[in-house]
Amino acid sequence: MGIFQFSYQLEISERSLLRTTTEIDHYNLKNSLWVCMITIFTVGYGDLYPTTQLGRLSMTLGLFYGVALTSLFTAILYADLQPFVSELRSITLLDKASIKIEIRQVAEKILLNFYKLNSYLHRYQIKNSVNDPATLNRINQIQAFLQEGQQLKRY
């Protein structure tokens, strides 16, 4: 709507120039609309431009209108793309639920390895388990799972 208003304003303000000089014949409504569009959208090709003071004032107002319109559009688009508080809460709850599941899985692995280690020690009746490579391997696995569990608790 503003484009048409400023175009008509430019066409009227440049029409007075047509009465005094006959060689300026490029300011019809179509060209005024073109000048107004490239001014409002801050492109400014420079192929057509207002020559009267009133036309320049009109396009200056059109420029301010275009900047305000563009910034308003950008602010509305930015606000619409931001997540709502409820969406952020949902994302946080989903993250917490997935971390709880991962902690539960790590705890299951730790308990399973403790059970396997205990059954291995009882089955073969190993008294000195420090030198046994299978026992050391199982203990290293348990320690790795414990470190993984500690990393998950930090989230």
Coordinates of C-alpha atoms in Angstrom, one line a residue:
M1 CA 0.0 0.0 0.0
G2 CA 2.8 2.4 0.9
I3 CA 4.6 1.6 -2.4
F4 CA 1.6 2.9 -4.4
Q5 CA 1.2 5.9 -2.2
F6 CA 4.8 7.0 -2.5
S7 CA 4.8 6.2 -6.3
Y8 CA 1.8 8.4 -6.8
Q9 CA 3.4 11.1 -4.7
L10 CA 6.5 10.9 -6.8
E11 CA 4.6 11.0 -10.0
I12 CA 2.7 14.1 -8.9
S13 CA 5.9 15.9 -7.6
E14 CA 7.8 15.2 -10.8
R15 CA 4.8 16.1 -13.0
S16 CA 5.5 19.8 -12.4
L17 CA 8.9 19.3 -14.1
L18 CA 7.2 18.0 -17.2
R19 CA 5.5 21.3 -17.7
T20 CA 8.8 23.2 -17.9
T21 CA 11.0 20.9 -19.8
T22 CA 9.9 18.7 -22.7
E23 CA 12.8 16.3 -22.7
I24 CA 12.0 14.7 -19.4
D25 CA 9.3 12.2 -20.3
H26 CA 10.2 9.2 -18.2
Y27 CA 8.1 10.0 -15.2
N28 CA 4.8 8.2 -15.7
L29 CA 3.1 6.1 -13.1
K30 CA 5.0 2.9 -14.1
N31 CA 8.4 4.4 -13.8
S32 CA 7.4 6.1 -10.5
L33 CA 6.4 2.8 -9.2
W34 CA 9.8 1.4 -10.3
V35 CA 11.7 4.2 -8.6
C36 CA 9.6 3.8 -5.4
M37 CA 10.2 0.1 -5.3
I38 CA 14.0 0.3 -5.7
T39 CA 14.1 3.1 -3.1
I40 CA 11.9 1.4 -0.5
F41 CA 13.7 -1.9 -0.8
T42 CA 17.0 0.0 -0.6
V43 CA 18.4 -1.3 -3.8
G44 CA 19.0 2.0 -5.6
Y45 CA 20.0 1.1 -9.2
G46 CA 20.4 4.7 -10.1
D47 CA 18.8 4.4 -13.6
L48 CA 15.9 6.7 -12.5
Y49 CA 15.9 9.2 -9.7
P50 CA 13.8 12.1 -8.7
T51 CA 14.9 15.5 -9.9
T52 CA 12.7 17.9 -8.0
Q53 CA 13.1 18.8 -4.3
L54 CA 9.6 17.6 -3.6
G55 CA 10.3 14.3 -5.4
R56 CA 13.5 13.8 -3.4
L57 CA 11.6 14.5 -0.2
S58 CA 9.0 12.0 -1.2
M59 CA 11.6 9.3 -1.9
T60 CA 13.4 10.1 1.4
L61 CA 10.1 9.5 3.2
G62 CA 9.7 6.3 1.1
L63 CA 13.2 5.2 2.1
F64 CA 12.4 5.6 5.8
Y65 CA 9.1 3.8 5.2
G66 CA 11.0 0.9 3.5
V67 CA 13.6 0.7 6.3
A68 CA 10.8 0.6 8.9
L69 CA 8.9 -2.0 7.0
T70 CA 11.9 -4.2 6.5
S71 CA 12.9 -4.0 10.2
L72 CA 9.4 -4.7 11.3
F73 CA 9.2 -7.7 9.0
T74 CA 12.6 -9.0 10.3
A75 CA 11.5 -8.5 13.9
I76 CA 8.2 -10.4 13.4
L77 CA 10.0 -13.2 11.6
Y78 CA 12.6 -13.5 14.3
A79 CA 9.9 -13.6 17.0
D80 CA 8.0 -16.3 15.2
L81 CA 11.1 -18.5 14.8
Q82 CA 12.0 -18.3 18.5
P83 CA 10.8 -21.4 20.5
F84 CA 8.2 -20.8 23.1
V85 CA 9.0 -21.4 26.8
S86 CA 6.8 -24.6 26.7
E87 CA 8.8 -25.9 23.7
L88 CA 12.1 -25.3 25.6
R89 CA 10.7 -27.1 28.6
S90 CA 9.7 -30.0 26.4
I91 CA 13.1 -30.2 24.9
T92 CA 14.7 -30.1 28.3
L93 CA 12.5 -32.9 29.6
L94 CA 13.2 -35.0 26.6
D95 CA 17.0 -34.5 27.1
K96 CA 16.7 -35.4 30.8
A97 CA 14.7 -38.6 29.9
S98 CA 17.2 -39.7 27.4
I99 CA 20.1 -39.1 29.9
K100 CA 18.2 -41.2 32.5
I101 CA 17.8 -44.0 30.0
E102 CA 21.5 -43.9 29.2
I103 CA 22.5 -43.8 32.9
R104 CA 20.2 -46.9 33.5
Q105 CA 21.9 -48.7 30.6
V106 CA 25.4 -47.9 32.0
A107 CA 24.3 -49.1 35.4
E108 CA 23.0 -52.4 33.9
K109 CA 26.3 -52.9 32.2
I110 CA 28.2 -52.3 35.4
L111 CA 26.0 -54.7 37.4
L112 CA 26.3 -57.3 34.7
N113 CA 30.0 -57.1 34.7
F114 CA 30.2 -57.3 38.5
Y115 CA 28.0 -60.4 38.4
K116 CA 30.2 -62.0 35.7
L117 CA 33.3 -61.2 37.7
N118 CA 31.9 -62.6 40.9
S119 CA 30.6 -65.8 39.2
Y120 CA 34.0 -66.2 37.4
L121 CA 35.9 -65.9 40.7
H122 CA 33.6 -68.4 42.5
R123 CA 33.6 -70.9 39.6
Y124 CA 37.3 -71.1 39.3
Q125 CA 37.9 -70.4 43.0
I126 CA 40.5 -67.7 42.4
K127 CA 42.0 -66.3 45.6
N128 CA 44.6 -64.0 44.1
S129 CA 42.7 -62.2 41.4
V130 CA 45.4 -59.5 40.9
N131 CA 47.4 -61.5 38.4
D132 CA 44.6 -63.1 36.5
P133 CA 44.2 -61.4 33.1
A134 CA 40.5 -62.2 32.7
T135 CA 39.8 -60.5 36.1
L136 CA 41.9 -57.5 35.2
N137 CA 40.1 -57.2 31.9
R138 CA 36.7 -57.3 33.6
I139 CA 37.8 -54.7 36.2
N140 CA 39.0 -52.4 33.4
Q141 CA 35.6 -52.7 31.7
I142 CA 33.8 -51.9 35.0
Q143 CA 36.1 -48.8 35.4
A144 CA 35.3 -47.7 31.9
F145 CA 31.6 -48.0 32.5
L146 CA 31.9 -46.1 35.7
Q147 CA 33.7 -43.2 33.9
E148 CA 31.0 -43.2 31.3
G149 CA 28.4 -43.0 34.1
Q150 CA 30.3 -40.1 35.6
Q151 CA 30.2 -38.2 32.3
L152 CA 26.5 -38.7 32.0
K153 CA 25.8 -37.4 35.5
R154 CA 27.4 -34.1 34.5
Y155 CA 24.7 -33.3 32.0

